[in-house]
mmCIF file of the C-alpha atoms, coordinates in Angstrom:
data_MODEL
# 
_entry.id   MODEL 
# 
loop_
_atom_site.group_PDB 
_atom_site.id 
_atom_site.type_symbol 
_atom_site.label_atom_id 
_atom_site.label_alt_id 
_atom_site.label_comp_id 
_atom_site.label_asym_id 
_atom_site.label_entity_id 
_atom_site.label_seq_id 
_atom_site.pdbx_PDB_ins_code 
_atom_site.Cartn_x 
_atom_site.Cartn_y 
_atom_site.Cartn_z 
_atom_site.occupancy 
_atom_site.B_iso_or_equiv 
_atom_site.pdbx_formal_charge 
_atom_site.auth_seq_id 
_atom_site.auth_comp_id 
_atom_site.auth_asym_id 
_atom_site.auth_atom_id 
_atom_site.pdbx_PDB_model_num 
ATOM 1   C CA . MET A 1 1   ? 120.181 118.443 108.854 1.00 0.00 ? 1   MET A CA 1 
ATOM 2   C CA . ALA A 1 2   ? 116.596 120.797 108.973 1.00 0.00 ? 2   ALA A CA 1 
ATOM 3   C CA . ASP A 1 3   ? 116.822 120.367 104.969 1.00 0.00 ? 3   ASP A CA 1 
ATOM 4   C CA . GLY A 1 4   ? 115.956 116.607 105.842 1.00 0.00 ? 4   GLY A CA 1 
ATOM 5   C CA . ALA A 1 5   ? 119.526 115.711 104.230 1.00 0.00 ? 5   ALA A CA 1 
ATOM 6   C CA . ARG A 1 6   ? 120.832 112.614 105.598 1.00 0.00 ? 6   ARG A CA 1 
ATOM 7   C CA . LEU A 1 7   ? 124.816 111.946 107.406 1.00 0.00 ? 7   LEU A CA 1 
ATOM 8   C CA . ALA A 1 8   ? 126.867 109.915 105.261 1.00 0.00 ? 8   ALA A CA 1 
ATOM 9   C CA . ASP A 1 9   ? 128.704 107.000 107.108 1.00 0.00 ? 9   ASP A CA 1 
ATOM 10  C CA . PRO A 1 10  ? 132.178 108.727 107.363 1.00 0.00 ? 10  PRO A CA 1 
ATOM 11  C CA . ALA A 1 11  ? 130.098 111.900 108.807 1.00 0.00 ? 11  ALA A CA 1 
ATOM 12  C CA . ILE A 1 12  ? 128.846 109.981 110.975 1.00 0.00 ? 12  ILE A CA 1 
ATOM 13  C CA . GLU A 1 13  ? 132.016 108.488 112.328 1.00 0.00 ? 13  GLU A CA 1 
ATOM 14  C CA . ALA A 1 14  ? 133.579 111.926 112.430 1.00 0.00 ? 14  ALA A CA 1 
ATOM 15  C CA . ARG A 1 15  ? 130.728 112.943 114.899 1.00 0.00 ? 15  ARG A CA 1 
ATOM 16  C CA . LEU A 1 16  ? 131.033 109.860 117.298 1.00 0.00 ? 16  LEU A CA 1 
ATOM 17  C CA . ALA A 1 17  ? 134.744 110.374 117.154 1.00 0.00 ? 17  ALA A CA 1 
ATOM 18  C CA . ARG A 1 18  ? 134.079 114.137 118.402 1.00 0.00 ? 18  ARG A CA 1 
ATOM 19  C CA . LEU A 1 19  ? 131.766 112.739 121.103 1.00 0.00 ? 19  LEU A CA 1 
ATOM 20  C CA . ASP A 1 20  ? 134.054 110.605 122.513 1.00 0.00 ? 20  ASP A CA 1 
ATOM 21  C CA . GLU A 1 21  ? 137.015 113.262 122.551 1.00 0.00 ? 21  GLU A CA 1 
ATOM 22  C CA . LEU A 1 22  ? 134.049 115.570 124.308 1.00 0.00 ? 22  LEU A CA 1 
ATOM 23  C CA . LEU A 1 23  ? 132.808 112.654 126.812 1.00 0.00 ? 23  LEU A CA 1 
ATOM 24  C CA . GLU A 1 24  ? 136.449 111.823 127.678 1.00 0.00 ? 24  GLU A CA 1 
ATOM 25  C CA . GLY A 1 25  ? 137.098 115.608 128.361 1.00 0.00 ? 25  GLY A CA 1 
ATOM 26  C CA . LEU A 1 26  ? 134.039 115.842 130.334 1.00 0.00 ? 26  LEU A CA 1 
ATOM 27  C CA . GLU A 1 27  ? 134.998 112.641 132.551 1.00 0.00 ? 27  GLU A CA 1 
ATOM 28  C CA . SER A 1 28  ? 138.483 113.846 133.107 1.00 0.00 ? 28  SER A CA 1 
ATOM 29  C CA . GLY A 1 29  ? 137.382 117.495 133.862 1.00 0.00 ? 29  GLY A CA 1 
ATOM 30  C CA . GLY A 1 30  ? 135.788 116.944 137.297 1.00 0.00 ? 30  GLY A CA 1 
ATOM 31  C CA . GLY A 1 31  ? 133.880 119.514 138.998 1.00 0.00 ? 31  GLY A CA 1 
ATOM 32  C CA . PRO A 1 32  ? 130.177 120.106 139.273 1.00 0.00 ? 32  PRO A CA 1 
ATOM 33  C CA . LEU A 1 33  ? 129.586 121.313 135.539 1.00 0.00 ? 33  LEU A CA 1 
ATOM 34  C CA . SER A 1 34  ? 131.623 118.202 134.231 1.00 0.00 ? 34  SER A CA 1 
ATOM 35  C CA . ALA A 1 35  ? 129.075 115.754 136.326 1.00 0.00 ? 35  ALA A CA 1 
ATOM 36  C CA . GLU A 1 36  ? 125.901 117.712 135.540 1.00 0.00 ? 36  GLU A CA 1 
ATOM 37  C CA . SER A 1 37  ? 127.099 117.637 131.502 1.00 0.00 ? 37  SER A CA 1 
ATOM 38  C CA . LEU A 1 38  ? 127.867 113.812 131.837 1.00 0.00 ? 38  LEU A CA 1 
ATOM 39  C CA . GLU A 1 39  ? 124.465 113.357 133.879 1.00 0.00 ? 39  GLU A CA 1 
ATOM 40  C CA . SER A 1 40  ? 122.593 115.339 131.255 1.00 0.00 ? 40  SER A CA 1 
ATOM 41  C CA . VAL A 1 41  ? 124.116 113.048 128.296 1.00 0.00 ? 41  VAL A CA 1 
ATOM 42  C CA . GLY A 1 42  ? 123.137 109.881 130.360 1.00 0.00 ? 42  GLY A CA 1 
ATOM 43  C CA . LEU A 1 43  ? 119.384 110.897 130.590 1.00 0.00 ? 43  LEU A CA 1 
ATOM 44  C CA . LEU A 1 44  ? 119.283 112.250 126.943 1.00 0.00 ? 44  LEU A CA 1 
ATOM 45  C CA . THR A 1 45  ? 120.867 108.452 125.970 1.00 0.00 ? 45  THR A CA 1 
ATOM 46  C CA . GLU A 1 46  ? 118.215 106.879 128.219 1.00 0.00 ? 46  GLU A CA 1 
ATOM 47  C CA . VAL A 1 47  ? 115.351 108.922 126.541 1.00 0.00 ? 47  VAL A CA 1 
ATOM 48  C CA . TYR A 1 48  ? 116.529 108.295 123.100 1.00 0.00 ? 48  TYR A CA 1 
ATOM 49  C CA . GLY A 1 49  ? 116.569 104.394 124.214 1.00 0.00 ? 49  GLY A CA 1 
ATOM 50  C CA . GLU A 1 50  ? 113.362 104.607 125.329 1.00 0.00 ? 50  GLU A CA 1 
ATOM 51  C CA . ALA A 1 51  ? 111.966 106.149 122.120 1.00 0.00 ? 51  ALA A CA 1 
ATOM 52  C CA . LEU A 1 52  ? 113.359 103.380 119.908 1.00 0.00 ? 52  LEU A CA 1 
ATOM 53  C CA . ALA A 1 53  ? 111.789 100.769 122.052 1.00 0.00 ? 53  ALA A CA 1 
ATOM 54  C CA . ARG A 1 54  ? 108.717 102.361 121.753 1.00 0.00 ? 54  ARG A CA 1 
ATOM 55  C CA . MET A 1 55  ? 109.181 102.395 117.838 1.00 0.00 ? 55  MET A CA 1 
ATOM 56  C CA . LEU A 1 56  ? 110.055 98.739  117.617 1.00 0.00 ? 56  LEU A CA 1 
ATOM 57  C CA . ASP A 1 57  ? 106.966 97.970  119.629 1.00 0.00 ? 57  ASP A CA 1 
ATOM 58  C CA . GLY A 1 58  ? 105.116 96.164  117.254 1.00 0.00 ? 58  GLY A CA 1 
ATOM 59  C CA . ALA A 1 59  ? 107.326 96.605  114.194 1.00 0.00 ? 59  ALA A CA 1 
ATOM 60  C CA . ASP A 1 60  ? 107.002 93.813  111.426 1.00 0.00 ? 60  ASP A CA 1 
ATOM 61  C CA . ALA A 1 61  ? 109.763 91.546  110.721 1.00 0.00 ? 61  ALA A CA 1 
ATOM 62  C CA . ALA A 1 62  ? 110.951 93.649  107.280 1.00 0.00 ? 62  ALA A CA 1 
ATOM 63  C CA . LEU A 1 63  ? 111.342 96.643  109.440 1.00 0.00 ? 63  LEU A CA 1 
ATOM 64  C CA . LEU A 1 64  ? 113.248 94.459  112.338 1.00 0.00 ? 64  LEU A CA 1 
ATOM 65  C CA . ASP A 1 65  ? 115.312 93.140  109.561 1.00 0.00 ? 65  ASP A CA 1 
ATOM 66  C CA . ARG A 1 66  ? 115.960 96.770  107.732 1.00 0.00 ? 66  ARG A CA 1 
ATOM 67  C CA . VAL A 1 67  ? 116.841 98.127  111.214 1.00 0.00 ? 67  VAL A CA 1 
ATOM 68  C CA . ALA A 1 68  ? 119.001 95.265  112.377 1.00 0.00 ? 68  ALA A CA 1 
ATOM 69  C CA . GLY A 1 69  ? 120.806 95.247  109.123 1.00 0.00 ? 69  GLY A CA 1 
ATOM 70  C CA . ASP A 1 70  ? 121.727 99.282  109.132 1.00 0.00 ? 70  ASP A CA 1 
ATOM 71  C CA . GLU A 1 71  ? 125.163 99.399  111.016 1.00 0.00 ? 71  GLU A CA 1 
ATOM 72  C CA . LEU A 1 72  ? 124.621 102.589 112.917 1.00 0.00 ? 72  LEU A CA 1 
ATOM 73  C CA . LEU A 1 73  ? 121.178 101.882 113.912 1.00 0.00 ? 73  LEU A CA 1 
ATOM 74  C CA . ALA A 1 74  ? 122.054 98.297  115.108 1.00 0.00 ? 74  ALA A CA 1 
ATOM 75  C CA . HIS A 1 75  ? 124.952 99.715  117.069 1.00 0.00 ? 75  HIS A CA 1 
ATOM 76  C CA . LEU A 1 76  ? 121.843 101.499 119.018 1.00 0.00 ? 76  LEU A CA 1 
ATOM 77  C CA . LEU A 1 77  ? 119.872 98.877  119.298 1.00 0.00 ? 77  LEU A CA 1 
ATOM 78  C CA . VAL A 1 78  ? 122.865 97.027  121.131 1.00 0.00 ? 78  VAL A CA 1 
ATOM 79  C CA . LEU A 1 79  ? 123.584 99.880  123.216 1.00 0.00 ? 79  LEU A CA 1 
ATOM 80  C CA . HIS A 1 80  ? 120.111 100.121 124.441 1.00 0.00 ? 80  HIS A CA 1 
ATOM 81  C CA . SER A 1 81  ? 119.453 96.162  125.002 1.00 0.00 ? 81  SER A CA 1 
ATOM 82  C CA . LEU A 1 82  ? 116.866 96.043  122.016 1.00 0.00 ? 82  LEU A CA 1 
ATOM 83  C CA . HIS A 1 83  ? 118.596 94.057  119.129 1.00 0.00 ? 83  HIS A CA 1 
ATOM 84  C CA . PRO A 1 84  ? 116.135 91.530  117.661 1.00 0.00 ? 84  PRO A CA 1 
ATOM 85  C CA . GLU A 1 85  ? 118.611 88.878  116.756 1.00 0.00 ? 85  GLU A CA 1 
ATOM 86  C CA . PRO A 1 86  ? 120.862 86.976  119.293 1.00 0.00 ? 86  PRO A CA 1 
ATOM 87  C CA . PRO A 1 87  ? 124.398 87.932  119.918 1.00 0.00 ? 87  PRO A CA 1 
ATOM 88  C CA . GLU A 1 88  ? 125.267 84.540  117.931 1.00 0.00 ? 88  GLU A CA 1 
ATOM 89  C CA . ARG A 1 89  ? 123.751 85.963  115.152 1.00 0.00 ? 89  ARG A CA 1 
ATOM 90  C CA . ARG A 1 90  ? 125.209 89.063  115.450 1.00 0.00 ? 90  ARG A CA 1 
ATOM 91  C CA . ALA A 1 91  ? 128.414 87.865  115.878 1.00 0.00 ? 91  ALA A CA 1 
ATOM 92  C CA . GLU A 1 92  ? 128.588 85.343  112.745 1.00 0.00 ? 92  GLU A CA 1 
ATOM 93  C CA . ARG A 1 93  ? 127.101 88.480  110.635 1.00 0.00 ? 93  ARG A CA 1 
ATOM 94  C CA . ALA A 1 94  ? 130.218 90.720  111.655 1.00 0.00 ? 94  ALA A CA 1 
ATOM 95  C CA . VAL A 1 95  ? 132.742 87.651  110.581 1.00 0.00 ? 95  VAL A CA 1 
ATOM 96  C CA . ALA A 1 96  ? 130.642 87.670  107.197 1.00 0.00 ? 96  ALA A CA 1 
ATOM 97  C CA . ARG A 1 97  ? 131.024 91.279  106.814 1.00 0.00 ? 97  ARG A CA 1 
ATOM 98  C CA . LEU A 1 98  ? 134.825 91.026  107.459 1.00 0.00 ? 98  LEU A CA 1 
ATOM 99  C CA . ARG A 1 99  ? 135.252 87.822  105.675 1.00 0.00 ? 99  ARG A CA 1 
ATOM 100 C CA . PRO A 1 100 ? 135.793 89.254  102.044 1.00 0.00 ? 100 PRO A CA 1 
ATOM 101 C CA . ALA A 1 101 ? 138.566 91.758  102.997 1.00 0.00 ? 101 ALA A CA 1 
ATOM 102 C CA . VAL A 1 102 ? 140.382 88.801  104.300 1.00 0.00 ? 102 VAL A CA 1 
ATOM 103 C CA . ARG A 1 103 ? 140.260 87.045  101.463 1.00 0.00 ? 103 ARG A CA 1 
ATOM 104 C CA . GLU A 1 104 ? 140.993 89.709  99.077  1.00 0.00 ? 104 GLU A CA 1 
ATOM 105 C CA . ARG A 1 105 ? 144.819 89.684  100.976 1.00 0.00 ? 105 ARG A CA 1 
ATOM 106 C CA . GLY A 1 106 ? 144.979 85.938  100.613 1.00 0.00 ? 106 GLY A CA 1 
ATOM 107 C CA . GLY A 1 107 ? 143.385 84.772  103.799 1.00 0.00 ? 107 GLY A CA 1 
ATOM 108 C CA . ASP A 1 108 ? 139.926 83.798  105.463 1.00 0.00 ? 108 ASP A CA 1 
ATOM 109 C CA . LEU A 1 109 ? 137.809 84.057  108.273 1.00 0.00 ? 109 LEU A CA 1 
ATOM 110 C CA . GLU A 1 110 ? 135.414 80.682  109.000 1.00 0.00 ? 110 GLU A CA 1 
ATOM 111 C CA . TRP A 1 111 ? 132.657 81.213  111.846 1.00 0.00 ? 111 TRP A CA 1 
ATOM 112 C CA . LEU A 1 112 ? 132.491 78.311  114.306 1.00 0.00 ? 112 LEU A CA 1 
ATOM 113 C CA . GLY A 1 113 ? 129.998 79.593  116.528 1.00 0.00 ? 113 GLY A CA 1 
ATOM 114 C CA . VAL A 1 114 ? 129.706 80.398  120.370 1.00 0.00 ? 114 VAL A CA 1 
ATOM 115 C CA . GLU A 1 115 ? 130.778 78.257  123.105 1.00 0.00 ? 115 GLU A CA 1 
ATOM 116 C CA . GLY A 1 116 ? 129.212 79.566  126.423 1.00 0.00 ? 116 GLY A CA 1 
ATOM 117 C CA . GLU A 1 117 ? 130.091 83.431  125.932 1.00 0.00 ? 117 GLU A CA 1 
ATOM 118 C CA . VAL A 1 118 ? 133.152 83.035  123.679 1.00 0.00 ? 118 VAL A CA 1 
ATOM 119 C CA . ALA A 1 119 ? 132.997 83.308  119.893 1.00 0.00 ? 119 ALA A CA 1 
ATOM 120 C CA . ARG A 1 120 ? 135.238 81.290  117.838 1.00 0.00 ? 120 ARG A CA 1 
ATOM 121 C CA . VAL A 1 121 ? 136.170 81.802  114.479 1.00 0.00 ? 121 VAL A CA 1 
ATOM 122 C CA . ARG A 1 122 ? 139.174 80.230  112.501 1.00 0.00 ? 122 ARG A CA 1 
ATOM 123 C CA . VAL A 1 123 ? 141.589 82.564  111.105 1.00 0.00 ? 123 VAL A CA 1 
ATOM 124 C CA . ASP A 1 124 ? 143.425 81.344  108.074 1.00 0.00 ? 124 ASP A CA 1 
ATOM 125 C CA . SER A 1 125 ? 146.247 83.698  107.053 1.00 0.00 ? 125 SER A CA 1 
ATOM 126 C CA . GLY A 1 126 ? 146.789 82.158  103.601 1.00 0.00 ? 126 GLY A CA 1 
ATOM 127 C CA . GLY A 1 127 ? 150.137 83.198  103.527 1.00 0.00 ? 127 GLY A CA 1 
ATOM 128 C CA . GLY A 1 128 ? 149.389 85.947  101.552 1.00 0.00 ? 128 GLY A CA 1 
ATOM 129 C CA . GLY A 1 129 ? 150.931 88.403  104.466 1.00 0.00 ? 129 GLY A CA 1 
ATOM 130 C CA . CYS A 1 130 ? 147.668 88.539  106.070 1.00 0.00 ? 130 CYS A CA 1 
ATOM 131 C CA . GLY A 1 131 ? 148.411 87.191  109.205 1.00 0.00 ? 131 GLY A CA 1 
ATOM 132 C CA . SER A 1 132 ? 149.809 90.315  110.751 1.00 0.00 ? 132 SER A CA 1 
ATOM 133 C CA . GLY A 1 133 ? 148.210 92.932  108.237 1.00 0.00 ? 133 GLY A CA 1 
ATOM 134 C CA . CYS A 1 134 ? 144.885 92.260  107.001 1.00 0.00 ? 134 CYS A CA 1 
ATOM 135 C CA . GLY A 1 135 ? 143.248 95.028  109.270 1.00 0.00 ? 135 GLY A CA 1 
ATOM 136 C CA . GLY A 1 136 ? 144.528 97.399  106.662 1.00 0.00 ? 136 GLY A CA 1 
ATOM 137 C CA . GLY A 1 137 ? 146.585 99.838  108.714 1.00 0.00 ? 137 GLY A CA 1 
ATOM 138 C CA . GLY A 1 138 ? 148.711 97.264  109.915 1.00 0.00 ? 138 GLY A CA 1 
ATOM 139 C CA . GLY A 1 139 ? 146.861 95.927  112.650 1.00 0.00 ? 139 GLY A CA 1 
ATOM 140 C CA . ASP A 1 140 ? 146.569 92.067  113.116 1.00 0.00 ? 140 ASP A CA 1 
ATOM 141 C CA . VAL A 1 141 ? 143.749 90.178  111.592 1.00 0.00 ? 141 VAL A CA 1 
ATOM 142 C CA . THR A 1 142 ? 142.731 88.478  114.826 1.00 0.00 ? 142 THR A CA 1 
ATOM 143 C CA . GLU A 1 143 ? 142.405 91.680  116.587 1.00 0.00 ? 143 GLU A CA 1 
ATOM 144 C CA . VAL A 1 144 ? 140.241 93.467  113.945 1.00 0.00 ? 144 VAL A CA 1 
ATOM 145 C CA . VAL A 1 145 ? 138.143 90.195  114.482 1.00 0.00 ? 145 VAL A CA 1 
ATOM 146 C CA . ARG A 1 146 ? 137.807 90.448  118.045 1.00 0.00 ? 146 ARG A CA 1 
ATOM 147 C CA . ALA A 1 147 ? 136.949 93.974  117.967 1.00 0.00 ? 147 ALA A CA 1 
ATOM 148 C CA . THR A 1 148 ? 134.377 93.801  115.288 1.00 0.00 ? 148 THR A CA 1 
ATOM 149 C CA . VAL A 1 149 ? 133.016 90.781  116.853 1.00 0.00 ? 149 VAL A CA 1 
ATOM 150 C CA . LEU A 1 150 ? 132.837 92.433  120.249 1.00 0.00 ? 150 LEU A CA 1 
ATOM 151 C CA . ALA A 1 151 ? 131.346 95.254  118.998 1.00 0.00 ? 151 ALA A CA 1 
ATOM 152 C CA . ALA A 1 152 ? 128.582 93.647  117.488 1.00 0.00 ? 152 ALA A CA 1 
ATOM 153 C CA . ALA A 1 153 ? 127.889 91.639  120.269 1.00 0.00 ? 153 ALA A CA 1 
ATOM 154 C CA . PRO A 1 154 ? 128.971 92.791  123.434 1.00 0.00 ? 154 PRO A CA 1 
ATOM 155 C CA . GLU A 1 155 ? 127.194 90.189  125.444 1.00 0.00 ? 155 GLU A CA 1 
ATOM 156 C CA . LEU A 1 156 ? 130.000 88.209  124.198 1.00 0.00 ? 156 LEU A CA 1 
ATOM 157 C CA . ARG A 1 157 ? 132.939 87.803  126.714 1.00 0.00 ? 157 ARG A CA 1 
ATOM 158 C CA . SER A 1 158 ? 135.668 87.141  124.475 1.00 0.00 ? 158 SER A CA 1 
ATOM 159 C CA . VAL A 1 159 ? 136.506 85.918  121.122 1.00 0.00 ? 159 VAL A CA 1 
ATOM 160 C CA . GLU A 1 160 ? 138.873 83.043  120.242 1.00 0.00 ? 160 GLU A CA 1 
ATOM 161 C CA . ALA A 1 161 ? 140.544 82.895  116.988 1.00 0.00 ? 161 ALA A CA 1 
ATOM 162 C CA . VAL A 1 162 ? 141.542 79.281  116.265 1.00 0.00 ? 162 VAL A CA 1 
ATOM 163 C CA . THR A 1 163 ? 144.274 79.508  113.632 1.00 0.00 ? 163 THR A CA 1 
ATOM 164 C CA . ALA A 1 164 ? 144.100 77.504  110.627 1.00 0.00 ? 164 ALA A CA 1 
ATOM 165 C CA . GLU A 1 165 ? 147.079 75.067  111.417 1.00 0.00 ? 165 GLU A CA 1 
ATOM 166 C CA . ARG A 1 166 ? 145.624 74.124  114.758 1.00 0.00 ? 166 ARG A CA 1 
ATOM 167 C CA . ALA A 1 167 ? 141.731 73.603  113.107 1.00 0.00 ? 167 ALA A CA 1 
ATOM 168 C CA . LYS A 1 168 ? 143.623 71.128  110.792 1.00 0.00 ? 168 LYS A CA 1 
ATOM 169 C CA . PRO A 1 169 ? 144.513 67.614  111.571 1.00 0.00 ? 169 PRO A CA 1 
ATOM 170 C CA . PRO A 1 170 ? 148.322 66.504  110.685 1.00 0.00 ? 170 PRO A CA 1 
ATOM 171 C CA . ALA A 1 171 ? 148.558 66.046  107.498 1.00 0.00 ? 171 ALA A CA 1 
ATOM 172 C CA . PHE A 1 172 ? 150.927 62.595  107.800 1.00 0.00 ? 172 PHE A CA 1 
ATOM 173 C CA . VAL A 1 173 ? 150.621 59.646  109.968 1.00 0.00 ? 173 VAL A CA 1 
ATOM 174 C CA . PRO A 1 174 ? 153.743 59.740  112.106 1.00 0.00 ? 174 PRO A CA 1 
ATOM 175 C CA . LEU A 1 175 ? 156.341 56.655  110.788 1.00 0.00 ? 175 LEU A CA 1 
ATOM 176 C CA . ALA A 1 176 ? 156.602 55.683  114.163 1.00 0.00 ? 176 ALA A CA 1 
ATOM 177 C CA . THR A 1 177 ? 152.996 55.153  114.692 1.00 0.00 ? 177 THR A CA 1 
ATOM 178 C CA . LEU A 1 178 ? 153.060 52.471  111.398 1.00 0.00 ? 178 LEU A CA 1 
ATOM 179 C CA . THR A 1 179 ? 156.501 50.606  112.507 1.00 0.00 ? 179 THR A CA 1 
ATOM 180 C CA . THR A 1 180 ? 154.821 50.149  115.942 1.00 0.00 ? 180 THR A CA 1 
ATOM 181 C CA . ARG A 1 181 ? 151.418 48.684  114.398 1.00 0.00 ? 181 ARG A CA 1 
ATOM 182 C CA . ARG A 1 182 ? 153.104 46.422  112.130 1.00 0.00 ? 182 ARG A CA 1 
ATOM 183 C CA . GLY A 1 183 ? 155.605 45.027  114.675 1.00 0.00 ? 183 GLY A CA 1 
ATOM 184 C CA . ALA A 1 184 ? 152.435 44.489  116.755 1.00 0.00 ? 184 ALA A CA 1 
ATOM 185 C CA . GLU A 1 185 ? 150.955 42.700  114.131 1.00 0.00 ? 185 GLU A CA 1 
ATOM 186 C CA . ARG A 1 186 ? 153.505 40.161  112.957 1.00 0.00 ? 186 ARG A CA 1 
ATOM 187 C CA . PRO A 1 187 ? 153.916 37.970  116.018 1.00 0.00 ? 187 PRO A CA 1 
ATOM 188 C CA . GLN A 1 188 ? 149.880 37.222  115.231 1.00 0.00 ? 188 GLN A CA 1 
ATOM 189 C CA . GLU A 1 189 ? 150.535 36.498  111.821 1.00 0.00 ? 189 GLU A CA 1 
ATOM 190 C CA . ALA A 1 190 ? 153.299 33.970  112.457 1.00 0.00 ? 190 ALA A CA 1 
ATOM 191 C CA . ARG A 1 191 ? 150.962 31.774  114.315 1.00 0.00 ? 191 ARG A CA 1 
# 
């Protein structure tokens, strides 16, 4: 990267996956070398977090918006508790980013808000086979929504997926309700 070339998102994802593998290996390895290596990574992460905080000190709204809108930078800001947006807004944005892919498969998502530390999202499978496979690789759309929302806003405790069936009121009035009401009204009409 000495030539100033930027990494494409797939290259970043590959590096992050490799970093996870290396860190897992260090954690499971034990011993003084593993402990020192993990401490080094921790200290480096803290220093980079401080550098990010200093960069954001006094930043104008346009820069904050650009930084918060970049997925990689947004994750770094969340990691260091520096993200300028509240968790509710980040979670809402995450649902908005997923919505086109879910719609493409015949379903839909609707942001319902946050209650306490729980994000609520209406998940409509739409009958298009989306209910158990919207995530792409056969994963459940609900799990994809949960993972995406909690990655964007880890301060939230959980994500409640409200299915379309539970979110909608019944489309009919039970016949027993109608006949009970009519029966109760007739004696009064006869008077």
